[in-house]
Amino acid sequence: MADKQDKKKRWEELAQAELKGKSPAALSAHTAEGIDIAPLYTSADLDGLDHLDSVPGEAPFTRGPRATMYTVRPWTIRQYAGFSTAEETNKFFHKALNAGQKGLSVAFDLATHRGYDSDHARVRGDVGKAGVAIDTVEDMKRLFAGIPLQDMSVSMTMNGAVLPVLAAFIVAGEEQGVSQQQLSGTIQNDILKEFMVRNTYIYPPSPSMRIVSDIIAHTARYMPKFNSISISGYHMQEAGANLVQELAFTMADGLEYLKAARDRGLAVDDFAPRLSFFFCIGMNFFMEAAKLRAARTLWARWMEKLFQPGNQKSLMLRTHCQTSGASLAEQDPYNNVIRTTIEAMAAVLGGTQSLHTNSFDEAIGLPTDFSARIARNTQLILQHESGITDTVDPLAGSYYVENLTAELIEKADKLITEIQDMGGMTDAVLEGFPKREIEKMATARQARIDNGEDVIVGVNKYRPNEDSPVEVLDIDNDAVRAEQTKALDLIRQQRDEKAVEAALDALKEAAKNNSGNLLALSVEAMRARASVGELSAALESVFGRFIGKQETVRDVYRQTYGSGAEIDAVETAFSRFCEETSETPILYMAKLGQDGHDRGAKVISSAFGDFGMDVRVGTLFQTPEEAVLTAMDMGAHIIGVSSLAAGHKTLLPELIQILKEKEAEDILVICGGIIPQQDYQYLYDAGVAAIFGPGTAIPEAATKTLDAATDNLMRMHNYRKDRLSKAAG
């Protein structure tokens, strides 16, 4: 021990000499997780770490869930894909499998996620846009045409409409000749994180948890090769969570699901070995690798503490990972290839079981065949050319990584304990605790990017002199919707309506009386050719449809950003608006369609509020007409629309047309989010005043918005006074 300390002391002396007398401690870094990173770690820093004494394949599985890990079989390349129709996605699946992909992961469109059929009026701009449209069993059969489901592991990211979608998959398998017992794969079925960050929920928390436990019970009994839940931290990090929050909230979600299943009467060893996890892998390379090692350790410890399983496999955390979409930039987009490669390496060095690598163009639009091939080949190159698969857990013993692992275990464990003391994750979610903490972190992170403290190459530093335009996949939303509607009409003509009605009535009765198994009854309904929307509506008639409360954090962005010329410009623009109009600018922040991703909208709302604007955040999932009426009712000067799911070309022109019809053209419309440059002129021509893509600094957006709003109000001052006077009268 003395020798170890002597070595560290010698380094400190050498470093101090290079620093001309300054202490090496000044080189320490402090992370968003509250972890102090030392400039050097030595063997002395391993002393006292209590997670080191394990081997791969043995609890607590710090070094991996399997003894041989990638030396025998590499991780599964499981690319997440889905767009347009089932036929188009099926073609993509076949190409991907022929090019070396080993498993399938299905992305559903937002209409499906939210339990609406493609012909529903609320989903006009969402059908087929950010995933594949699935309305019935027939769509699911077309999705997997020519793909033997007895041999193929299928992952489905579905939570809100999990019952009809999983039931349709089961029936599609049956009609392909594959029994439930033969089906392998994973359904996400993680509703708690939807209430925290992603928002593709349908029903309130309590009945939603009942659905989760019914699926766990059914799959435990009838689907031994199928993972009944994928507990997701991915969307938490994408929403802004730091790595300690992602770890703790994900573990706490998992423990809550276990409690729900136990309360249902299930023995932990009957279902726990089939649970899986899903983590995001961002750009903090070593900490992301350490995070997966910490996750396995935490899960084993908390499982042992709360459930005392008899089967060691119940202690084992197995995970899928996906590289971060939030780390991708619209500016200089080919840099994203490098970012994704770094993140993929962190995932596999951390010991993931399967991996999706994002395409470089996902900050701009939907991936093309070209970008998807690069993303897939990134993994193939890592597997076959890098040497990573030659040894198990190659980062084990790293002074730095082992200390990061220990720090993450300690800090996440403390946060998990805090949630348990609150009564568990359901109570924490209802209180709004995790959502609020994540939004604080997201807002502070954006401020650090905007003031240059956190460098993003090509965005806030080393920006290219000219843009690098890339091809973007564009989905004809109207054509997909028309095709889906035609297929729905045909099924409704051909099916036995009495059988559908009886199956849906049985489902409603079970939901009302807390009897039966909702997944088993959903399978019966889908066999009769009920649609996703009909089944969801049947349950909604009993459970209701949940409406989340929209709140924003305050005094985080401005405090983190500090002062500077950019803030001075915002203050000047704000003062000009107030002086010219004798009013405080009112911004109504709207989310149109079924896109529940609200990180950007919340961060903008929080920051603009810190600048003095009166910001009102609307409920999620509004139609353009609902947004206009709400904005008019509050006397808004500006409507801000956040679009991340490619519905902008349908929903924004419709919103502006309704403003004209309501004689409310004095309300300025701005938008931001994932909008390809090629669509900007289309939106400007439609009447959008300003567009702020990914990477836009918030002070710049605020100044432009205020200046445009001032000019617009001065131009239409008398018009606005007349309209508001009429509305008041």
XYZ file of C-alpha atoms in Angstrom:
729
model
C 0.000 0.000 0.000
C 2.802 2.389 0.874
C 4.425 1.706 -2.499
C 1.137 2.499 -4.275
C 0.850 5.815 -2.452
C 4.489 6.608 -3.196
C 3.811 6.177 -6.926
C 0.878 8.552 -6.810
C 2.931 11.075 -4.881
C 5.737 10.849 -7.458
C 3.244 11.540 -10.246
C 1.876 14.565 -8.377
C 5.386 15.981 -8.113
C 6.034 15.430 -11.841
C 2.703 16.937 -12.808
C 3.198 19.944 -10.531
C 6.528 20.622 -12.190
C 4.877 20.562 -15.639
C 2.139 22.863 -14.332
C 4.764 25.312 -13.060
C 3.847 24.865 -9.422
C 0.062 24.601 -9.722
C -1.615 21.690 -7.978
C -2.623 18.755 -10.234
C -5.952 18.801 -8.387
C -6.856 21.745 -10.635
C -7.062 19.256 -13.519
C -10.000 17.428 -11.903
C -13.304 17.461 -13.760
C -16.819 17.448 -12.313
C -19.597 15.647 -14.180
C -23.353 16.171 -14.371
C -23.662 13.008 -12.279
C -21.903 14.704 -9.377
C -18.755 12.606 -9.876
C -15.321 14.190 -9.499
C -12.950 12.797 -12.135
C -9.326 12.735 -10.998
C -6.612 13.460 -13.573
C -4.906 10.146 -12.693
C -5.980 6.835 -11.191
C -3.539 4.239 -9.881
C -3.735 0.816 -8.290
C -4.201 2.552 -4.934
C -7.627 3.704 -6.110
C -8.813 0.083 -6.378
C -8.453 -0.481 -2.640
C -11.798 -0.784 -0.889
C -13.933 -1.219 -4.029
C -16.442 -3.957 -3.219
C -17.572 -4.897 -6.726
C -14.251 -6.288 -7.971
C -14.539 -9.799 -6.585
C -16.626 -11.395 -9.348
C -16.140 -13.324 -12.549
C -18.171 -13.182 -15.771
C -21.266 -15.386 -15.675
C -21.588 -15.239 -11.880
C -23.632 -12.939 -9.621
C -23.518 -9.964 -9.342
C -22.513 -10.184 -13.041
C -20.424 -6.996 -13.012
C -18.194 -8.496 -15.686
C -21.027 -9.843 -17.835
C -24.011 -12.216 -17.717
C -22.217 -15.018 -19.586
C -18.901 -16.590 -18.722
C -17.597 -16.523 -22.298
C -19.384 -13.340 -23.482
C -18.377 -12.391 -27.065
C -15.547 -14.924 -27.388
C -18.126 -17.568 -28.379
C -20.966 -15.421 -29.709
C -20.874 -11.671 -30.331
C -23.700 -9.361 -29.398
C -26.807 -9.441 -31.597
C -27.007 -6.736 -34.265
C -30.596 -5.624 -33.803
C -31.373 -2.510 -35.846
C -34.581 -0.678 -34.930
C -36.612 -0.041 -38.067
C -40.089 0.714 -39.266
C -41.615 3.208 -41.674
C -44.547 3.625 -43.997
C -46.463 0.368 -44.556
C -45.891 -3.182 -43.390
C -44.873 -4.155 -46.951
C -42.172 -1.468 -47.161
C -40.788 -2.330 -43.729
C -40.804 -6.031 -44.614
C -38.613 -5.288 -47.653
C -36.219 -3.378 -45.391
C -36.113 -6.290 -42.917
C -35.214 -8.782 -45.651
C -32.413 -6.547 -46.932
C -31.041 -6.055 -43.429
C -31.091 -9.785 -42.635
C -29.332 -10.569 -45.902
C -26.661 -7.969 -45.005
C -25.754 -9.549 -41.656
C -28.370 -8.366 -39.162
C -29.307 -11.148 -36.705
C -32.500 -9.934 -35.003
C -35.411 -7.625 -35.777
C -36.573 -4.579 -33.837
C -39.843 -2.965 -34.880
C -40.552 0.772 -34.723
C -44.272 1.517 -34.832
C -45.767 4.799 -35.956
C -47.228 7.181 -33.395
C -50.820 6.433 -34.346
C -50.244 2.796 -33.395
C -48.385 3.736 -30.196
C -51.301 5.835 -29.041
C -53.948 3.232 -29.869
C -55.529 4.909 -32.902
C -56.345 3.309 -36.221
C -54.833 4.969 -39.277
C -58.199 6.414 -40.333
C -58.751 8.294 -37.063
C -59.054 12.071 -37.442
C -56.475 12.812 -34.706
C -53.593 11.076 -36.507
C -53.704 12.698 -39.940
C -50.075 13.801 -39.779
C -48.647 10.739 -38.011
C -49.528 7.649 -40.045
C -46.426 5.810 -41.261
C -44.145 8.741 -40.451
C -41.881 7.684 -37.565
C -42.539 3.974 -37.753
C -44.689 1.359 -39.433
C -48.485 1.606 -39.335
C -50.118 -1.487 -37.813
C -53.916 -1.575 -37.587
C -54.768 -5.291 -37.672
C -53.387 -8.820 -37.679
C -53.236 -8.617 -41.471
C -50.715 -5.756 -41.221
C -48.647 -7.812 -38.769
C -48.705 -10.800 -41.134
C -47.471 -8.606 -43.993
C -44.764 -7.171 -41.731
C -43.235 -10.634 -41.199
C -44.020 -12.214 -44.561
C -41.246 -14.631 -45.541
C -39.573 -14.326 -42.107
C -39.852 -17.580 -40.082
C -40.937 -16.414 -36.634
C -39.912 -19.710 -35.021
C -36.298 -18.823 -35.884
C -36.240 -15.040 -35.581
C -35.962 -13.021 -32.371
C -38.257 -9.994 -32.643
C -38.141 -6.940 -30.409
C -41.122 -4.587 -30.408
C -40.972 -1.111 -28.892
C -44.548 -0.776 -27.739
C -46.044 0.404 -24.462
C -49.359 2.253 -24.698
C -51.081 -0.065 -27.206
C -49.089 -3.052 -25.990
C -52.092 -5.380 -25.715
C -53.398 -5.221 -29.315
C -49.896 -5.120 -30.814
C -48.553 -8.121 -28.873
C -51.820 -9.961 -29.458
C -51.585 -9.282 -33.206
C -48.008 -10.611 -33.196
C -49.138 -13.792 -31.418
C -51.976 -14.346 -33.914
C -49.696 -13.589 -36.890
C -47.358 -16.278 -35.558
C -50.203 -18.763 -35.157
C -51.348 -18.159 -38.718
C -47.762 -18.675 -39.866
C -47.828 -22.025 -38.025
C -45.734 -20.850 -35.050
C -47.116 -21.392 -31.563
C -46.795 -18.948 -28.678
C -44.307 -21.333 -27.070
C -42.014 -20.979 -30.091
C -42.035 -17.190 -30.351
C -38.876 -15.463 -29.145
C -38.123 -11.806 -28.635
C -39.098 -8.903 -26.416
C -42.000 -6.528 -25.940
C -41.021 -3.250 -24.265
C -44.134 -3.032 -22.056
C -42.463 -0.373 -19.859
C -45.258 2.062 -19.082
C -43.717 3.868 -16.107
C -41.054 5.525 -18.231
C -43.791 6.709 -20.596
C -45.277 8.765 -17.767
C -41.810 10.148 -17.069
C -40.362 11.021 -20.470
C -41.699 9.533 -23.692
C -45.443 10.064 -23.182
C -46.862 7.410 -25.524
C -49.224 6.305 -22.775
C -52.963 5.744 -23.206
C -54.468 4.802 -19.841
C -53.808 6.120 -16.299
C -50.972 4.584 -14.235
C -53.005 2.109 -12.180
C -54.741 0.218 -15.038
C -51.543 0.525 -17.071
C -49.686 -1.385 -14.349
C -52.412 -4.027 -14.432
C -51.777 -4.471 -18.166
C -48.046 -4.886 -17.495
C -48.649 -7.590 -14.884
C -51.171 -9.427 -17.097
C -48.589 -9.587 -19.880
C -45.919 -10.836 -17.473
C -48.319 -13.518 -16.199
C -49.396 -14.676 -19.662
C -45.901 -14.838 -21.131
C -44.535 -16.611 -18.035
C -47.106 -19.354 -18.566
C -47.335 -19.638 -22.342
C -44.279 -17.957 -23.905
C -41.100 -19.337 -22.275
C -38.776 -17.888 -24.951
C -40.256 -14.396 -24.896
C -39.150 -11.453 -22.740
C -42.269 -9.924 -21.209
C -40.778 -6.510 -20.523
C -37.807 -4.383 -21.568
C -37.188 -1.895 -18.790
C -35.969 1.206 -20.544
C -33.531 3.842 -19.432
C -32.916 4.822 -23.054
C -35.669 7.394 -23.275
C -34.651 8.895 -19.933
C -31.177 9.787 -21.176
C -32.653 11.016 -24.452
C -34.922 13.296 -22.407
C -31.891 14.699 -20.586
C -31.244 12.400 -17.606
C -27.670 12.045 -16.421
C -26.262 8.536 -16.100
C -26.980 8.190 -12.375
C -30.605 9.155 -12.990
C -30.859 6.775 -15.941
C -29.501 3.941 -13.805
C -31.548 4.634 -10.692
C -34.872 5.357 -12.358
C -34.532 2.299 -14.615
C -33.699 0.006 -11.697
C -36.579 1.478 -9.672
C -38.976 0.880 -12.588
C -37.854 -2.743 -12.749
C -38.362 -3.257 -9.028
C -41.862 -1.791 -9.312
C -42.795 -4.251 -12.059
C -41.491 -7.114 -9.947
C -43.639 -5.997 -7.026
C -46.699 -5.809 -9.300
C -46.096 -9.351 -10.575
C -45.455 -10.661 -7.055
C -48.667 -9.039 -5.806
C -50.419 -10.824 -8.638
C -49.258 -14.123 -7.099
C -46.391 -14.937 -9.448
C -43.222 -16.487 -8.030
C -40.199 -14.312 -8.825
C -38.216 -17.158 -10.416
C -41.098 -17.866 -12.806
C -40.713 -14.564 -14.629
C -37.633 -12.600 -13.504
C -35.188 -14.541 -15.757
C -37.147 -13.287 -18.798
C -36.918 -9.589 -17.929
C -34.605 -7.488 -20.060
C -33.323 -3.910 -19.993
C -32.680 -1.178 -22.545
C -30.072 1.553 -22.078
C -28.969 4.589 -24.046
C -25.271 4.937 -24.833
C -24.099 8.525 -25.138
C -20.761 10.192 -25.718
C -19.217 9.860 -22.234
C -17.248 6.840 -23.410
C -15.750 5.359 -20.237
C -18.687 6.242 -18.015
C -21.147 4.611 -20.429
C -19.143 1.377 -20.354
C -18.972 1.591 -16.563
C -22.733 2.237 -16.437
C -23.577 -1.188 -17.846
C -21.231 -2.868 -15.353
C -22.855 -0.869 -12.535
C -26.367 -1.734 -13.768
C -25.726 -5.470 -13.565
C -24.294 -5.124 -10.065
C -27.154 -2.948 -8.811
C -29.833 -5.227 -10.224
C -28.351 -8.340 -8.618
C -28.015 -6.606 -5.242
C -31.526 -5.141 -5.194
C -33.098 -8.381 -6.446
C -31.390 -10.266 -3.633
C -32.374 -7.627 -1.092
C -36.081 -7.398 -1.960
C -37.004 -10.769 -3.496
C -34.451 -13.427 -2.427
C -34.797 -15.491 -5.646
C -33.719 -19.113 -5.668
C -32.588 -19.055 -9.298
C -29.344 -17.181 -9.998
C -30.724 -16.220 -13.427
C -33.270 -14.020 -11.637
C -30.339 -11.863 -10.501
C -29.001 -11.467 -14.046
C -29.473 -8.215 -15.917
C -29.474 -8.675 -19.686
C -29.647 -5.580 -21.844
C -30.149 -4.195 -25.313
C -28.503 -0.844 -26.027
C -28.949 1.885 -28.598
C -26.600 4.708 -29.440
C -27.892 8.151 -28.552
C -30.170 10.038 -30.914
C -29.856 13.190 -28.817
C -26.081 13.259 -29.400
C -26.556 13.512 -33.172
C -26.316 16.950 -34.778
C -27.993 18.435 -37.828
C -24.908 20.543 -38.560
C -21.999 18.773 -40.286
C -23.988 15.497 -40.112
C -21.203 13.134 -41.211
C -19.625 13.764 -37.793
C -22.476 11.617 -36.494
C -20.866 8.508 -37.997
C -17.938 9.040 -35.618
C -20.211 9.721 -32.656
C -22.169 6.538 -33.251
C -18.960 4.493 -33.556
C -17.672 5.804 -30.221
C -21.001 5.028 -28.554
C -21.171 1.553 -30.085
C -17.706 0.765 -28.718
C -18.753 1.908 -25.243
C -21.801 -0.376 -25.401
C -19.877 -3.496 -26.333
C -17.002 -2.788 -23.934
C -19.685 -2.495 -21.255
C -21.082 -5.913 -22.207
C -24.410 -5.344 -23.985
C -26.283 -8.386 -25.349
C -27.630 -6.632 -28.437
C -27.181 -3.254 -30.059
C -28.799 -0.749 -32.402
C -26.569 1.868 -34.010
C -28.276 5.060 -35.165
C -27.972 6.362 -38.694
C -26.021 9.602 -39.138
C -28.994 11.458 -40.657
C -31.474 10.913 -37.812
C -31.120 14.514 -36.574
C -32.464 15.567 -39.981
C -35.082 12.999 -40.940
C -35.796 9.305 -41.395
C -32.798 7.102 -42.307
C -32.180 6.203 -45.933
C -30.912 2.824 -47.157
C -27.460 4.421 -47.505
C -27.266 5.721 -43.944
C -28.827 2.546 -42.508
C -26.115 0.443 -44.193
C -23.348 2.533 -42.603
C -25.012 2.178 -39.196
C -25.291 -1.600 -39.537
C -21.750 -1.979 -40.900
C -20.397 -0.061 -37.902
C -21.304 -3.069 -35.786
C -20.057 -5.614 -38.300
C -16.670 -3.880 -38.398
C -16.468 -3.845 -34.605
C -17.300 -7.559 -34.497
C -14.959 -8.689 -37.244
C -12.093 -6.181 -37.433
C -11.501 -4.573 -34.030
C -10.446 -7.499 -31.804
C -13.030 -6.498 -29.186
C -14.531 -10.003 -29.211
C -11.214 -11.717 -28.421
C -11.455 -11.428 -24.635
C -14.132 -11.116 -21.956
C -14.638 -7.694 -20.305
C -11.451 -6.053 -21.643
C -11.857 -2.939 -19.460
C -11.856 -4.935 -16.201
C -9.108 -3.811 -13.846
C -8.829 -0.354 -15.372
C -8.153 1.928 -12.425
C -10.395 4.571 -13.977
C -13.275 2.362 -15.156
C -13.468 0.427 -11.903
C -13.671 3.686 -9.948
C -16.364 5.010 -12.281
C -18.268 1.749 -11.806
C -18.063 2.103 -8.023
C -19.138 5.768 -8.108
C -22.151 4.986 -10.303
C -23.167 2.071 -8.065
C -22.963 4.233 -4.942
C -24.820 7.278 -6.310
C -27.514 5.290 -8.128
C -28.040 3.089 -5.070
C -28.673 6.186 -2.967
C -31.267 7.476 -5.453
C -32.988 4.063 -5.673
C -33.233 4.023 -1.875
C -34.797 7.489 -1.944
C -37.449 6.272 -4.418
C -38.166 3.171 -2.340
C -38.635 5.405 0.696
C -41.208 7.409 -1.312
C -43.241 4.208 -1.726
C -41.767 3.034 -5.019
C -41.662 4.302 -8.566
C -45.416 4.536 -9.143
C -45.738 6.956 -6.241
C -42.645 8.865 -7.398
C -44.088 9.183 -10.915
C -47.459 10.388 -9.624
C -45.643 13.007 -7.552
C -43.699 14.089 -10.645
C -40.290 13.602 -9.031
C -38.320 11.788 -11.787
C -39.802 13.887 -14.623
C -38.946 17.116 -12.828
C -35.377 16.047 -12.031
C -34.727 14.941 -15.609
C -36.057 18.232 -17.005
C -33.747 20.212 -14.726
C -30.793 18.214 -16.030
C -31.861 18.643 -19.679
C -32.250 22.398 -19.305
C -28.855 22.805 -17.634
C -27.201 20.667 -20.314
C -28.647 22.829 -23.094
C -27.384 25.965 -21.364
C -23.858 24.508 -21.197
C -23.983 23.713 -24.917
C -25.312 27.168 -25.780
C -22.623 28.989 -23.777
C -19.870 26.745 -25.193
C -18.940 25.042 -21.927
C -19.866 21.660 -23.438
C -18.295 21.500 -26.896
C -20.210 19.869 -29.769
C -17.939 19.768 -32.806
C -19.567 21.359 -35.831
C -22.348 22.871 -33.721
C -20.942 25.339 -31.203
C -17.279 25.016 -32.199
C -15.329 24.179 -35.379
C -18.377 24.873 -37.512
C -17.940 24.207 -41.233
C -17.973 27.107 -43.682
C -20.761 25.526 -45.681
C -23.512 22.989 -45.089
C -23.177 19.364 -46.187
C -26.632 18.538 -47.581
C -27.663 14.898 -47.328
C -30.464 12.910 -48.870
C -33.440 12.497 -46.539
C -36.154 9.854 -46.745
C -39.579 11.421 -47.173
C -42.732 9.418 -46.472
C -45.929 10.312 -48.334
C -48.148 10.420 -45.265
C -51.373 10.878 -47.225
C -50.653 7.879 -49.458
C -49.859 5.608 -46.495
C -53.008 6.732 -44.688
C -55.143 6.112 -47.751
C -53.676 2.621 -48.182
C -54.199 1.745 -44.509
C -57.755 3.083 -44.577
C -58.580 0.958 -47.630
C -57.227 -2.160 -45.888
C -59.210 -1.376 -42.732
C -62.423 -0.918 -44.722
C -61.901 -4.300 -46.408
C -61.353 -6.113 -43.104
C -64.452 -4.522 -41.573
C -66.499 -5.704 -44.551
C -65.227 -9.285 -44.388
C -65.073 -10.049 -40.648
C -67.778 -11.416 -38.358
C -68.970 -8.264 -36.572
C -70.789 -10.223 -33.872
C -67.611 -12.118 -33.015
C -65.643 -8.858 -32.798
C -68.297 -7.272 -30.600
C -68.420 -10.293 -28.283
C -64.627 -10.375 -27.917
C -64.450 -6.651 -27.138
C -67.326 -6.932 -24.648
C -65.487 -9.754 -22.862
C -62.374 -7.589 -22.721
C -64.302 -4.638 -21.271
C -65.949 -6.867 -18.680
C -62.580 -8.232 -17.539
C -61.152 -4.708 -17.371
C -64.120 -3.485 -15.326
C -64.179 -6.414 -12.880
C -60.407 -6.967 -12.617
C -60.921 -10.533 -13.816
C -59.311 -12.723 -16.445
C -56.119 -11.932 -18.331
C -56.270 -8.912 -20.624
C -53.612 -10.239 -23.029
C -55.388 -13.590 -23.477
C -58.669 -11.768 -24.143
C -56.897 -9.378 -26.544
C -55.616 -12.377 -28.521
C -59.224 -13.542 -28.924
C -60.260 -10.092 -30.148
C -57.404 -9.864 -32.655
C -58.209 -13.372 -33.954
C -61.690 -12.044 -34.715
C -59.986 -9.152 -36.570
C -60.662 -6.337 -34.144
C -58.368 -3.414 -34.917
C -55.748 -1.771 -32.710
C -57.950 1.306 -32.401
C -61.104 -0.656 -31.559
C -59.407 -2.703 -28.862
C -57.770 0.400 -27.373
C -61.091 2.267 -27.410
C -62.798 -0.640 -25.638
C -60.294 -0.420 -22.788
C -60.452 3.376 -22.811
C -64.213 3.157 -22.194
C -63.375 1.464 -18.880
C -60.009 2.928 -17.883
C -60.240 6.413 -19.419
C -57.491 8.151 -21.414
C -54.731 9.758 -19.355
C -53.907 13.460 -19.776
C -50.508 14.375 -18.378
C -49.840 17.578 -16.483
C -47.373 19.839 -18.297
C -44.949 21.754 -16.089
C -41.650 23.498 -16.751
C -38.649 24.147 -14.543
C -37.536 27.715 -13.884
C -34.285 29.535 -13.106
C -32.133 26.653 -14.381
C -31.228 27.742 -17.919
C -30.394 31.367 -17.150
C -28.449 30.495 -14.010
C -26.403 27.828 -15.813
C -25.767 29.921 -18.930
C -24.525 33.001 -17.079
C -24.094 36.339 -18.811
C -22.790 37.433 -22.206
C -23.540 39.351 -25.377
C -26.123 36.768 -26.443
C -28.120 37.293 -23.239
C -27.809 41.065 -23.633
C -29.332 40.731 -27.116
C -32.280 38.784 -25.719
C -32.868 41.443 -23.056
C -32.761 44.200 -25.684
C -35.265 42.368 -27.880
C -37.524 41.704 -24.886
C -37.446 45.369 -23.829
C -38.224 46.497 -27.384
C -41.283 44.236 -27.514
C -42.602 45.529 -24.179
C -41.956 49.186 -25.067
C -43.494 49.003 -28.538
C -46.573 47.005 -27.530
C -47.056 47.786 -23.816
C -47.548 44.061 -23.352
C -45.547 41.081 -22.083
C -44.912 38.572 -24.894
C -47.063 35.454 -24.496
C -45.710 32.267 -26.100
C -47.975 29.257 -26.403
C -45.850 26.111 -26.817
C -47.793 23.434 -28.698
C -47.166 19.774 -29.441
C -49.259 18.705 -32.428
C -50.207 15.191 -33.419
C -49.244 12.120 -31.415
C -45.547 12.933 -30.878
C -44.937 12.795 -27.121
C -41.210 13.599 -27.171
C -41.210 16.925 -25.352
C -37.592 17.525 -24.302
C -37.068 20.322 -26.833
C -40.401 21.969 -26.103
C -39.794 21.867 -22.351
C -36.227 23.214 -22.573
C -37.293 26.066 -24.858
C -40.243 26.867 -22.602
C -38.055 26.918 -19.501
C -35.388 29.099 -21.092
C -37.817 31.557 -22.714
C -39.589 31.824 -19.367
C -36.273 32.666 -17.703
C -35.892 35.485 -20.254
C -39.128 37.079 -19.012
C -41.630 35.792 -21.556
C -45.012 34.514 -20.389
C -44.761 30.900 -21.567
C -47.789 28.608 -21.481
C -47.240 24.939 -22.322
C -50.157 23.131 -23.921
C -51.269 19.590 -23.295
C -49.696 16.949 -25.488
C -51.343 15.463 -28.576
C -53.339 18.493 -29.722
C -54.897 18.891 -33.133
C -54.003 22.121 -34.973
C -57.499 23.472 -34.308
C -57.229 22.773 -30.564
C -53.865 24.563 -30.464
C -55.248 27.617 -32.291
C -58.302 27.898 -30.040
C -56.149 27.580 -26.919
C -53.692 30.226 -28.153
C -56.503 32.614 -29.068
C -58.200 32.119 -25.719
C -55.079 33.161 -23.822
C -54.250 36.088 -26.117
C -50.961 34.553 -27.256
C -48.630 36.555 -29.479
C -46.685 33.488 -30.650
C -47.398 29.805 -31.167
C -44.268 27.670 -30.936
C -44.524 24.175 -32.415
C -42.019 21.434 -31.600
C -41.908 18.678 -34.232
C -39.779 15.548 -33.949
C -41.826 12.943 -35.796
C -41.963 14.203 -39.390
C -45.559 15.458 -39.275
C -44.590 19.096 -39.866
C -45.580 19.277 -43.543
C -49.134 18.234 -42.696
C -49.764 19.803 -39.291
C -48.121 23.249 -39.574
C -49.859 24.364 -42.791
C -53.142 23.162 -41.286
C -52.517 25.214 -38.123
C -51.748 28.354 -40.157
C -54.815 27.848 -42.325
C -56.987 27.623 -39.198
C -55.432 30.846 -37.873
C -56.519 32.535 -41.115
C -60.020 31.084 -40.886
C -60.307 32.273 -37.276
C -58.998 35.730 -38.260
C -56.066 35.279 -35.897
C -53.208 35.932 -38.320
C -51.658 38.339 -35.839
C -50.396 35.277 -33.918
C -46.880 34.489 -35.115
C -45.972 30.827 -35.761
C -42.463 29.496 -35.143
C -41.277 25.906 -35.076
C -38.282 23.772 -34.210
C -37.129 20.167 -34.038
C -36.211 17.500 -36.572
C -37.079 19.292 -39.806
C -35.000 18.685 -42.953
C -33.533 21.795 -44.582
C -35.287 20.813 -47.806
C -38.643 21.408 -46.066
C -37.832 24.890 -44.742
C -39.019 26.812 -47.805
C -42.236 24.785 -47.913
C -42.970 25.832 -44.327
C -41.968 29.464 -44.929
C -44.292 29.567 -47.922
C -47.053 28.155 -45.702
C -46.579 31.059 -43.301
C -44.118 29.862 -40.640
C -42.122 32.899 -39.450
C -38.993 31.162 -38.135
C -37.548 27.631 -37.992
C -34.997 26.560 -35.387
C -33.315 23.251 -36.131
C -31.219 21.091 -33.790
C -28.118 22.942 -32.616
C -29.715 26.394 -32.596
C -28.583 28.278 -29.495
C -31.599 29.217 -27.405
C -30.595 32.888 -26.890
C -30.358 33.267 -30.668
C -33.799 31.683 -31.090
C -35.254 33.921 -28.370
C -33.870 37.117 -29.919
C -35.141 36.238 -33.399
C -38.544 35.242 -32.018
C -38.971 38.445 -30.008
C -37.851 40.672 -32.891
C -40.188 38.909 -35.326
C -43.065 39.084 -32.835
C -42.489 42.813 -32.259
C -42.416 43.563 -35.986
C -45.499 41.417 -36.554
C -47.465 43.052 -33.746
C -46.556 46.588 -34.846
C -47.659 45.724 -38.379
C -50.965 44.238 -37.199
C -51.548 46.236 -34.017
C -54.994 47.608 -34.868
C -56.052 44.242 -36.318
C -55.076 42.507 -33.079
C -56.834 45.091 -30.892
C -60.018 44.638 -32.897
C -59.844 40.836 -32.711
C -59.205 40.735 -28.961
C -61.947 43.292 -28.380
C -64.418 41.146 -30.316
C -63.295 38.029 -28.429
C -63.705 39.789 -25.065
C -67.144 41.051 -26.085
